[in-house]
Coordinates of C-alpha atoms in Angstrom, one line a residue:
X1 CA -44.5 9.6 22.6
X2 CA -45.3 6.3 21.5
X3 CA -44.4 7.2 17.8
X4 CA -40.9 8.3 19.2
X5 CA -40.2 5.2 21.0
X6 CA -41.0 3.1 18.3
X7 CA -39.0 5.2 15.8
X8 CA -36.0 4.7 18.5
X9 CA -36.7 1.2 18.7
X10 CA -36.5 0.8 15.1
X11 CA -33.3 2.9 14.9
X12 CA -31.7 0.7 17.7
X13 CA -32.6 -2.5 15.8
X14 CA -30.7 -1.3 12.6
X15 CA -27.6 -1.5 14.7
X16 CA -28.3 -5.0 16.2
X17 CA -25.8 -7.9 15.3
X18 CA -26.3 -10.3 12.2
X19 CA -28.5 -7.9 10.4
X20 CA -26.6 -9.4 7.4
X21 CA -28.6 -12.6 8.2
X22 CA -31.8 -11.2 8.9
X23 CA -34.6 -12.9 6.7
X24 CA -32.6 -16.2 6.4
X25 CA -34.5 -19.4 5.8
X26 CA -33.3 -23.0 5.7
X27 CA -34.0 -23.1 2.1
X28 CA -31.2 -20.4 1.6
X29 CA -28.9 -23.1 3.3
X30 CA -27.3 -24.7 -0.1
X31 CA -26.9 -21.6 -1.8
X32 CA -24.9 -20.4 1.2
X33 CA -23.2 -23.4 1.6
X34 CA -22.0 -23.7 -2.2
X35 CA -20.9 -20.1 -2.0
X36 CA -19.0 -20.7 1.3
X37 CA -16.8 -23.6 0.1
X38 CA -16.1 -21.6 -3.5
X39 CA -15.3 -18.7 -1.1
X40 CA -12.8 -20.5 0.9
X41 CA -11.3 -22.1 -2.0
X42 CA -10.7 -18.7 -3.8
X43 CA -9.6 -17.1 -0.7
X44 CA -7.0 -19.5 0.5
X45 CA -4.2 -19.0 -2.1
X46 CA -5.3 -15.2 -2.5
X47 CA -5.0 -14.5 1.3
X48 CA -1.5 -16.3 1.1
X49 CA -0.3 -14.1 -1.8
X50 CA -1.6 -10.7 -0.4
X51 CA 0.0 -11.8 3.1
X52 CA 3.2 -12.4 1.4
X53 CA 2.8 -9.0 -0.6
X54 CA 2.7 -7.3 2.6
X55 CA 5.6 -9.1 4.1
X56 CA 3.7 -11.2 6.4
X57 CA 3.7 -15.0 7.1
X58 CA 0.8 -16.6 5.1
X59 CA -1.1 -17.8 8.3
X60 CA -1.5 -13.8 8.8
X61 CA -3.5 -13.5 5.7
X62 CA -5.7 -16.1 7.2
X63 CA -6.1 -14.7 10.4
X64 CA -7.1 -11.3 8.3
X65 CA -9.7 -13.3 6.5
X66 CA -11.1 -14.9 9.2
X67 CA -11.5 -11.4 11.3
X68 CA -13.0 -9.9 8.4
X69 CA -15.4 -12.1 7.7
X70 CA -16.9 -12.7 11.2
X71 CA -16.9 -9.1 12.1
X72 CA -18.8 -8.2 9.0
X73 CA -21.1 -11.1 9.3
X74 CA -22.1 -9.7 12.9
X75 CA -22.1 -5.9 12.0
X76 CA -22.6 -5.2 8.3
X77 CA -25.4 -4.8 6.2
X78 CA -24.9 -6.3 2.9
X79 CA -25.7 -10.1 2.9
X80 CA -22.8 -10.6 0.2
X81 CA -20.1 -8.5 0.8
X82 CA -16.8 -10.4 1.5
X83 CA -14.1 -8.8 3.9
X84 CA -10.7 -9.8 4.4
X85 CA -6.9 -9.2 3.1
X86 CA -6.9 -7.1 -0.1
X87 CA -4.0 -6.4 -2.8
X88 CA -5.7 -2.8 -3.3
X89 CA -4.2 -1.7 0.2
X90 CA -1.7 -4.1 1.1
X91 CA 1.1 -2.3 -0.9
X92 CA -0.1 0.9 0.6
X93 CA 0.5 0.1 4.3
X94 CA 3.3 -2.3 3.1
X95 CA 5.4 0.4 1.5
X96 CA 4.4 3.1 4.5
X97 CA 5.7 0.5 7.3
X98 CA 8.9 -0.1 5.4
X99 CA 10.0 3.4 5.9
X100 CA 9.6 2.9 9.8
X101 CA 10.6 -0.6 10.5
X102 CA 12.3 -3.7 8.4
X103 CA 9.8 -5.7 6.7
X104 CA 8.9 -9.0 8.7
X105 CA 10.3 -7.5 11.9
X106 CA 8.6 -7.9 15.3
X107 CA 8.5 -4.0 15.0
X108 CA 6.9 -4.2 11.7
X109 CA 4.3 -6.7 12.4
X110 CA 3.2 -4.4 15.7
X111 CA 3.3 -1.6 13.6
X112 CA 0.9 -3.1 11.1
X113 CA -1.4 -4.3 14.0
X114 CA -1.4 -0.8 15.4
X115 CA -2.4 0.4 11.9
X116 CA -5.1 -2.0 11.5
X117 CA -6.9 -0.7 14.8
X118 CA -6.5 3.0 13.6
X119 CA -7.7 2.2 10.3
X120 CA -10.6 0.1 11.7
X121 CA -11.8 2.9 14.3
X122 CA -11.6 5.7 11.4
X123 CA -13.6 3.6 9.0
X124 CA -16.2 2.4 11.8
X125 CA -16.6 5.9 13.2
X126 CA -17.2 7.2 9.7
X127 CA -20.1 4.6 9.7
X128 CA -21.5 5.2 12.8
X129 CA -21.5 9.3 12.1
X130 CA -23.1 8.3 8.8
X131 CA -20.2 9.9 6.7
X132 CA -20.5 7.8 3.8
X133 CA -20.0 10.8 1.4
X134 CA -16.2 10.1 2.1
X135 CA -16.3 7.7 -0.3
X136 CA -17.1 10.1 -3.3
X137 CA -13.6 11.8 -2.4
X138 CA -12.0 9.8 -5.6
X139 CA -13.3 10.3 -8.7
X140 CA -13.1 7.5 -11.4
X141 CA -10.3 8.8 -13.2
X142 CA -8.2 9.1 -10.2
X143 CA -9.3 5.8 -8.7
X144 CA -8.2 4.1 -12.1
X145 CA -4.7 5.7 -11.9
X146 CA -4.4 4.8 -8.3
X147 CA -5.2 0.8 -9.1
X148 CA -3.0 1.2 -12.4
X149 CA -0.2 2.5 -9.9
X150 CA -0.9 -0.1 -7.4
X151 CA -0.6 -2.8 -10.1
X152 CA 2.9 -1.9 -11.2
X153 CA 3.9 -2.2 -7.4
X154 CA 2.5 -5.4 -7.1
X155 CA 4.2 -6.6 -10.5
X156 CA 7.5 -5.3 -9.5
X157 CA 7.3 -6.5 -5.8
X158 CA 6.5 -10.4 -7.3
X159 CA 9.1 -10.4 -10.1
X160 CA 11.9 -11.7 -8.1
X161 CA 9.9 -14.6 -7.0
X162 CA 8.4 -15.0 -10.5
X163 CA 11.8 -15.3 -11.9
X164 CA 13.6 -17.1 -9.0
X165 CA 15.8 -14.0 -8.4
X166 CA 17.0 -12.7 -5.0
X167 CA 14.2 -10.4 -3.4
X168 CA 14.7 -6.6 -3.8
X169 CA 13.8 -3.6 -1.4
X170 CA 13.7 0.2 -1.9
X171 CA 12.0 2.4 -4.5
X172 CA 10.2 1.1 -7.2
X173 CA 12.1 2.6 -10.3
X174 CA 15.4 1.2 -8.6
X175 CA 14.1 -2.2 -8.0
X176 CA 13.1 -2.4 -11.8
X177 CA 16.8 -1.6 -12.7
X178 CA 18.2 -4.4 -10.1
X179 CA 15.7 -6.9 -11.6
X180 CA 16.6 -6.2 -15.2
X181 CA 20.3 -6.2 -14.3
X182 CA 19.9 -9.9 -12.8
X183 CA 17.9 -11.3 -15.4
X184 CA 20.4 -13.8 -16.7
X185 CA 19.8 -15.5 -13.2
X186 CA 16.2 -16.4 -14.2
X187 CA 15.3 -20.1 -12.7
X188 CA 13.4 -21.5 -15.6
X189 CA 11.4 -23.6 -13.3
X190 CA 10.2 -20.7 -11.1
X191 CA 9.3 -18.9 -14.4
X192 CA 7.7 -22.2 -15.5
X193 CA 5.6 -22.5 -12.2
X194 CA 4.5 -18.8 -12.1
X195 CA 3.2 -18.4 -15.9
X196 CA 1.5 -21.6 -15.4
X197 CA -0.6 -20.6 -12.3
X198 CA -1.0 -17.3 -14.0
X199 CA -2.2 -19.0 -17.2
X200 CA -4.7 -21.5 -15.4
X201 CA -6.3 -18.7 -13.1
X202 CA -6.7 -16.2 -16.5
X203 CA -8.0 -19.1 -18.7
X204 CA -10.3 -20.2 -15.7
X205 CA -11.5 -16.4 -15.6
X206 CA -12.6 -16.4 -19.2
X207 CA -15.1 -19.5 -18.6
X208 CA -16.4 -18.9 -15.0
X209 CA -15.2 -16.6 -12.4
X210 CA -16.8 -19.5 -9.8
X211 CA -13.7 -21.9 -10.8
X212 CA -11.2 -21.8 -8.0
X213 CA -8.4 -21.6 -10.4
X214 CA -6.0 -20.2 -8.0
X215 CA -6.2 -23.0 -5.6
X216 CA -6.0 -25.5 -8.7
X217 CA -3.1 -23.9 -9.7
X218 CA -1.2 -23.8 -6.6
X219 CA -2.1 -27.6 -5.9
X220 CA -0.4 -28.5 -9.2
X221 CA 2.3 -26.4 -8.7
X222 CA 2.7 -28.1 -5.5
X223 CA 2.7 -31.5 -6.9
X224 CA 5.1 -30.7 -9.4
X225 CA 7.7 -29.3 -6.9
X226 CA 7.1 -32.9 -5.1
X227 CA 7.3 -34.8 -8.1
X228 CA 10.4 -33.4 -9.7
X229 CA 12.3 -32.3 -6.6
X230 CA 12.2 -28.9 -7.6
X231 CA 13.5 -27.6 -4.2
X232 CA 16.9 -28.8 -5.0
X233 CA 16.5 -27.2 -8.6
X234 CA 16.5 -23.6 -6.8
X235 CA 12.7 -23.3 -6.2
X236 CA 11.9 -21.7 -3.0
X237 CA 8.7 -22.8 -0.9
X238 CA 6.7 -21.8 1.8
X239 CA 7.7 -24.4 4.4
X240 CA 5.4 -26.1 7.0
X241 CA 3.0 -23.2 8.6
X242 CA 2.4 -23.3 12.4
X243 CA -0.6 -24.9 13.4
X244 CA -2.1 -22.1 15.8
X245 CA -4.5 -19.4 16.4
X246 CA -2.8 -16.1 17.9
X247 CA -3.8 -14.7 21.0
X248 CA -5.5 -11.7 21.1
X249 CA -3.8 -8.5 22.7
X250 CA -3.1 -5.0 22.1
X251 CA -0.4 -4.4 19.8
X252 CA 3.3 -3.4 21.4
X253 CA 3.8 -0.2 19.2
X254 CA 4.2 3.2 21.3
X255 CA 2.7 6.2 21.3
X256 CA 5.3 7.9 18.9
X257 CA 4.6 5.1 16.6
X258 CA 1.0 5.6 16.5
X259 CA 1.7 9.3 15.7
X260 CA 3.8 8.4 12.7
X261 CA 1.1 6.0 11.6
X262 CA -1.7 8.8 11.5
X263 CA -1.2 10.1 7.8
X264 CA -0.9 6.5 6.6
X265 CA -4.1 5.4 8.5
X266 CA -6.2 8.3 7.3
X267 CA -5.1 7.5 3.8
X268 CA -5.8 3.9 4.0
X269 CA -9.4 4.6 5.7
X270 CA -10.2 6.6 2.4
X271 CA -9.3 4.0 0.1
X272 CA -11.1 1.4 2.3
X273 CA -14.3 3.5 2.3
X274 CA -14.1 4.2 -1.5
X275 CA -13.8 0.2 -2.2
X276 CA -16.3 -0.7 0.3
X277 CA -19.0 2.0 -1.0
X278 CA -18.3 0.6 -4.3
X279 CA -18.8 -2.7 -3.4
X280 CA -21.6 -2.3 -1.3
X281 CA -23.3 -0.3 -4.3
X282 CA -22.4 -3.0 -6.7
X283 CA -24.3 -5.5 -5.1
X284 CA -27.4 -4.0 -3.4
X285 CA -29.9 -5.7 -1.5
X286 CA -32.5 -8.3 -3.3
X287 CA -35.6 -6.9 -1.8
X288 CA -35.1 -3.4 -3.6
X289 CA -33.6 -1.6 -0.4
X290 CA -30.8 1.0 -1.0
X291 CA -27.3 -0.1 0.4
X292 CA -26.8 0.7 3.6
X293 CA -23.2 2.1 3.1
X294 CA -22.6 3.6 6.6
X295 CA -23.5 0.3 8.1
X296 CA -21.1 -1.8 5.9
X297 CA -18.3 0.8 7.0
X298 CA -19.0 -0.2 10.5
X299 CA -18.8 -3.9 9.5
X300 CA -15.3 -3.7 7.7
X301 CA -14.1 -1.1 10.1
X302 CA -14.8 -3.6 13.0
X303 CA -12.8 -6.5 10.9
X304 CA -9.8 -4.3 11.0
X305 CA -10.0 -3.9 14.8
X306 CA -10.4 -7.4 15.2
X307 CA -7.5 -8.3 12.9
X308 CA -5.2 -5.8 14.7
X309 CA -6.2 -7.1 18.2
X310 CA -5.1 -10.7 16.7
X311 CA -1.9 -9.5 15.4
X312 CA -3.0 -9.2 11.9
X313 CA -3.3 -6.1 9.4
X314 CA -6.1 -4.0 7.9
X315 CA -8.9 -5.7 6.0
X316 CA -11.0 -4.2 3.0
X317 CA -14.0 -5.2 1.1
X318 CA -13.3 -7.5 -1.8
X319 CA -15.4 -6.9 -4.9
X320 CA -14.2 -10.0 -6.8
X321 CA -14.7 -12.2 -3.9
X322 CA -18.2 -10.7 -3.3
X323 CA -19.4 -11.1 -6.8
X324 CA -18.2 -15.0 -6.3
X325 CA -20.4 -15.0 -3.4
X326 CA -23.3 -13.6 -5.6
X327 CA -22.7 -15.7 -8.6
X328 CA -22.6 -18.9 -6.6
X329 CA -25.9 -18.4 -4.9
X330 CA -24.9 -16.9 -1.5
X331 CA -27.9 -15.6 0.2
X332 CA -26.4 -14.1 3.5
X333 CA -23.2 -13.9 5.5
X334 CA -23.6 -17.4 6.5
X335 CA -21.5 -18.1 3.4
X336 CA -18.6 -15.6 4.7
X337 CA -18.8 -17.7 8.2
X338 CA -18.4 -20.9 6.5
X339 CA -15.6 -19.7 4.3
X340 CA -14.2 -18.4 7.6
X341 CA -14.6 -21.8 9.3
X342 CA -12.7 -23.7 6.6
X343 CA -10.0 -21.2 6.7
X344 CA -10.0 -21.5 10.6
X345 CA -9.6 -25.5 9.9
X346 CA -6.9 -25.2 7.8
X347 CA -4.9 -22.7 9.9
X348 CA -5.4 -24.9 13.1
X349 CA -4.8 -28.1 11.4
X350 CA -3.5 -28.1 8.1
X351 CA -0.2 -26.1 8.2
X352 CA 2.0 -29.0 7.1
X353 CA -0.1 -29.3 4.0
X354 CA 1.1 -26.0 2.7
X355 CA 5.0 -26.9 3.1
X356 CA 5.8 -27.5 -0.4
X357 CA 3.6 -24.5 -2.0
X358 CA 6.3 -22.8 -4.1
X359 CA 6.8 -19.0 -3.7
X360 CA 6.2 -18.7 -7.8
X361 CA 2.9 -20.1 -7.5
X362 CA 1.7 -17.2 -5.2
X363 CA 3.8 -14.6 -7.4
X364 CA 1.6 -16.0 -10.1
X365 CA -1.7 -15.4 -8.6
X366 CA -0.6 -11.8 -7.4
X367 CA 0.2 -11.3 -11.2
X368 CA -3.1 -12.1 -12.2
X369 CA -4.5 -9.8 -9.5
X370 CA -2.1 -7.0 -10.8
X371 CA -3.5 -7.2 -14.3
X372 CA -7.0 -7.6 -13.3
X373 CA -7.3 -4.5 -11.4
X374 CA -5.7 -2.5 -14.3
X375 CA -9.0 -0.9 -15.8
X376 CA -8.3 -1.1 -19.7
X377 CA -11.8 -0.3 -20.7
X378 CA -11.8 2.9 -18.5
X379 CA -8.4 3.9 -19.8
X380 CA -9.9 3.7 -23.4
X381 CA -13.1 5.5 -22.6
X382 CA -11.5 8.2 -20.8
X383 CA -8.9 8.8 -23.4
X384 CA -11.7 9.0 -26.0
X385 CA -14.1 11.2 -24.1
X386 CA -12.2 13.4 -21.5
X387 CA -8.4 14.2 -22.3
X388 CA -8.1 16.3 -19.4
X389 CA -9.2 13.4 -16.9
X390 CA -7.1 11.1 -18.7
X391 CA -4.2 13.1 -17.7
X392 CA -5.3 12.8 -14.0
X393 CA -5.1 9.0 -14.6
X394 CA -1.4 9.2 -15.8
X395 CA -0.5 11.9 -13.1
X396 CA -2.0 9.7 -10.4
X397 CA -0.3 6.4 -11.6
X398 CA 3.1 8.2 -11.9
X399 CA 2.9 9.4 -8.6
X400 CA 2.1 6.3 -6.9
X401 CA 5.0 4.5 -8.9
X402 CA 7.6 7.0 -8.7
X403 CA 7.1 8.6 -5.1
X404 CA 6.4 7.1 -1.7
X405 CA 3.3 5.4 -2.4
X406 CA 1.4 7.2 0.4
X407 CA 2.4 10.4 -1.1
X408 CA 1.2 9.1 -4.5
X409 CA -2.3 8.2 -2.9
X410 CA -2.4 11.7 -1.3
X411 CA -1.6 13.5 -4.5
X412 CA -4.3 11.2 -6.3
X413 CA -6.9 12.7 -3.4
X414 CA -5.8 16.1 -3.9
X415 CA -6.0 15.8 -7.6
X416 CA -9.7 14.5 -7.3
X417 CA -11.0 17.2 -5.1
X418 CA -8.9 20.0 -7.1
X419 CA -10.8 18.5 -10.3
X420 CA -14.1 18.7 -8.7
X421 CA -13.5 22.5 -7.6
X422 CA -12.0 23.2 -10.9
X423 CA -15.3 22.5 -12.7
X424 CA -17.1 24.9 -10.5
X425 CA -14.6 27.7 -10.8
X426 CA -15.0 27.4 -14.5
X427 CA -18.6 28.1 -14.6
X428 CA -19.8 31.1 -16.2
X429 CA -23.2 32.7 -16.0
X430 CA -25.0 32.2 -19.3
X431 CA -28.1 33.9 -20.9
X432 CA -31.1 31.8 -21.5
X433 CA -33.5 32.3 -24.6
X434 CA -37.3 31.2 -24.6
X435 CA -38.2 28.1 -26.3
X436 CA -40.9 29.3 -29.0
X437 CA -44.2 28.6 -28.2
X438 CA -43.7 27.4 -24.7
X439 CA -42.7 28.8 -21.1
X440 CA -39.5 27.1 -21.4
X441 CA -36.1 29.0 -20.7
X442 CA -33.3 27.1 -22.1
X443 CA -29.4 27.7 -23.2
X444 CA -29.1 28.8 -26.7
X445 CA -28.0 26.3 -29.1
X446 CA -27.1 26.4 -33.1
X447 CA -29.9 23.6 -33.7
X448 CA -32.9 25.5 -32.6
X449 CA -33.4 29.3 -32.3
X450 CA -34.8 30.8 -29.5
X451 CA -36.8 34.0 -28.6
X452 CA -36.1 36.9 -26.0
X453 CA -38.4 39.4 -24.4
X454 CA -37.6 42.8 -25.0
X455 CA -36.3 44.5 -22.1
X456 CA -35.9 41.1 -20.2
X457 CA -32.4 39.3 -19.4
X458 CA -32.7 35.8 -18.0
X459 CA -29.5 34.5 -16.8
X460 CA -28.4 31.1 -15.2
X461 CA -25.6 29.8 -13.1
X462 CA -25.2 26.0 -13.6
X463 CA -23.5 25.4 -10.3
X464 CA -23.6 26.0 -6.5
X465 CA -22.5 29.5 -5.7
X466 CA -19.7 29.4 -3.4
X467 CA -16.1 31.2 -2.7
X468 CA -14.8 29.1 -5.5
X469 CA -16.8 30.7 -8.3
X470 CA -18.2 33.9 -6.6
X471 CA -16.1 36.6 -8.2
X472 CA -16.6 34.8 -11.6
X473 CA -20.3 34.8 -10.9
X474 CA -20.5 38.4 -10.0
X475 CA -18.3 39.7 -12.9
X476 CA -20.0 37.5 -15.6
X477 CA -23.5 38.4 -14.8
X478 CA -22.7 42.4 -14.4
X479 CA -21.2 41.8 -17.8
X480 CA -24.5 40.5 -19.2
X481 CA -26.3 43.2 -17.5
X482 CA -23.8 46.0 -19.0
X483 CA -24.3 44.0 -22.4
X484 CA -27.9 44.2 -22.4
X485 CA -29.2 47.5 -23.5
X486 CA -32.6 48.9 -22.5
X487 CA -32.7 46.1 -20.0
X488 CA -35.5 46.6 -17.5
X489 CA -35.8 42.9 -15.7
X490 CA -33.1 40.7 -14.7
X491 CA -34.2 37.2 -13.8
X492 CA -31.8 34.8 -12.2
X493 CA -32.8 31.4 -13.1
X494 CA -31.6 29.5 -9.8
X495 CA -32.7 25.9 -10.2
X496 CA -29.2 24.8 -10.5
X497 CA -27.9 26.8 -7.5
X498 CA -28.2 24.3 -4.6
X499 CA -26.1 26.0 -1.9
X500 CA -24.7 29.6 -1.3
X501 CA -22.2 30.5 1.3
X502 CA -21.1 33.8 2.7
X503 CA -18.5 34.8 0.5
X504 CA -21.2 34.1 -2.6
X505 CA -23.9 35.8 -0.9
X506 CA -21.7 38.9 -0.8
X507 CA -21.2 38.6 -4.5
X508 CA -25.0 38.2 -5.5
X509 CA -25.7 41.2 -3.2
X510 CA -23.1 43.1 -5.2
X511 CA -24.6 41.7 -8.3
X512 CA -28.2 43.1 -7.4
X513 CA -27.2 46.5 -6.4
X514 CA -25.1 46.7 -9.8
X515 CA -28.4 45.7 -11.6
X516 CA -30.5 48.5 -9.9
X517 CA -27.8 50.9 -10.6
X518 CA -28.5 50.2 -14.0
X519 CA -32.3 51.0 -13.5
X520 CA -33.4 47.4 -13.9
X521 CA -35.2 45.4 -11.4
X522 CA -33.8 42.0 -10.1
X523 CA -35.8 38.8 -9.5
X524 CA -35.2 35.2 -8.5
X525 CA -36.9 32.3 -10.4
X526 CA -36.7 28.6 -9.6
X527 CA -34.7 28.3 -6.6
X528 CA -35.5 24.9 -5.6
X529 CA -33.0 24.0 -3.1
X530 CA -34.2 24.3 0.5
X531 CA -30.6 25.2 1.5
X532 CA -30.4 27.8 -1.0
X533 CA -33.7 29.3 0.0
X534 CA -32.4 29.3 3.6
X535 CA -29.4 31.0 2.4
X536 CA -31.4 33.8 1.0
X537 CA -32.9 34.4 4.3
X538 CA -29.8 33.8 6.5
X539 CA -28.0 36.4 4.5
X540 CA -30.6 39.0 4.0
X541 CA -30.7 38.7 0.2
X542 CA -34.4 37.8 0.4
X543 CA -35.0 41.1 2.1
X544 CA -32.9 43.0 -0.4
X545 CA -34.6 41.3 -3.7
X546 CA -38.2 41.6 -1.7
X547 CA -40.1 38.2 -1.2
X548 CA -42.4 39.6 -4.1
X549 CA -39.6 39.3 -6.5
X550 CA -39.1 35.5 -5.9
X551 CA -41.0 33.0 -8.1
X552 CA -41.6 29.5 -9.0
X553 CA -41.1 29.9 -12.5
X554 CA -39.2 32.4 -15.2
X555 CA -42.6 33.0 -17.0
X556 CA -44.4 33.9 -13.7
X557 CA -41.6 36.8 -12.9
X558 CA -41.8 38.2 -16.6
X559 CA -45.7 38.3 -16.2
X560 CA -45.4 39.9 -13.0
X561 CA -42.6 42.1 -13.6
X562 CA -41.9 42.6 -17.2
X563 CA -41.5 46.0 -18.7
X564 CA -44.9 47.9 -18.3
X565 CA -46.2 45.7 -15.6
X566 CA -47.1 46.6 -12.1
X567 CA -44.2 45.4 -9.8
X568 CA -46.5 44.0 -6.9
X569 CA -46.3 40.2 -5.4
X570 CA -48.6 37.7 -7.1
X571 CA -50.1 34.4 -6.3
X572 CA -46.5 33.0 -7.7
X573 CA -44.3 34.9 -5.5
X574 CA -42.6 32.7 -3.0
X575 CA -43.1 33.9 0.5

């Protein structure tokens, strides 16, 4: 009883707030302070630009960052992860919401807040119910294609501001055509500002990611607007931001709006979980513990909930900002709280400081973000090593660019799952040979010859047995049995069979009967998976085979049941 109480207490403690600050000491203050100031310097222009990307006022990006940082510090586990507005998911919900409401309208803002609540609940509940495996639904090629498509959306959406052209709306392909038709109207001042900020951020990134290059570029661009009176030369600026904090409250969207947002919320929640898990695993705890991805889901999900209650939009984990915290010496989530406090002060007192920030400067920041999320190295490696998976990259990217963005993401997720299933469906039973002078049975290869035991067929199936490959397993193994002349013993080497479902169990039973019809004994060896062993009992396969014909090794099966040997249980039999 005492042990049970202790275990419960430990489990409860793992969910207490401020876990990401546990173990903090005064000696960590300098590192957290430096990381917090650097994080704020990088987050201020980034959050403004991301808010603008989604059709929101810049201060909404500040509120999103504050909500994500505070909520994650209270409920997350990772000591360095930074949560806030993120350019990966912003085009997703901006494109989806634009189909329902006019961008920037009160209805649009209410829908965004409702969507943030829904995404936050889905992500947080996934963490509470330990559904971290959902983060593995997207393969690397599909994720790469997804990010490439998002990059194209960002570039197309920012080209009008970069070139000083009228804003465009509608489908991406149509917007590209309209931008191309209006190129002659390009404002050279806007273009110079945008490219200048891009160049500053890009060049600083080659030196050190810790340089707040986006902030430096934004300040220089603002000073240029003032010094050369660029507002009268057609350069659009932000204007003074209101010095205020939003009042908390439930979004005003109705039930029908919430219903319409469900598919979009599910897609965004999956993307948030994928990126949060990747970030958490990339920056594990310093004490050697495994990252607590589920707890981090709760922290990021809570950030979206708080953001929604304050009229902001969904938050996501940021790999670049998290890397900044790690590189600048951040030891705990105190760094995120310090950054949030700086952004809060700016939101309440510094709105007028941002009045002359040119829109083209924020476009330059987002252009850098767009090229940064293009994983050119992954493109190259996948092209060289896996042509089929490179096709997944292209299909996903094209779908996200050409189709409505949420449809493209759904196609990407579907392709990722289908590709995983396809690998299992292509698995064939193979005949193993014995490595000379050993008891090891291995797939045959041209580099080394193997040995076969007379009258013995050793076959393996290198995948879980399920409905997607059950028929292929049955036909393939039956063909091997039929092709083996004088076979008296068939051993299924089952080390890779980690699961057996109902359909596959029936196929295995049919195969065992086919083997016996051919006058051979059927045995199973090296079934190491506990789930597969339980399936043998549950579906009655162990009784059909006989527990005395289930072994720890192929060698033991052959010694006990090979041609001319008495068929009785030995010490190697698995009960």
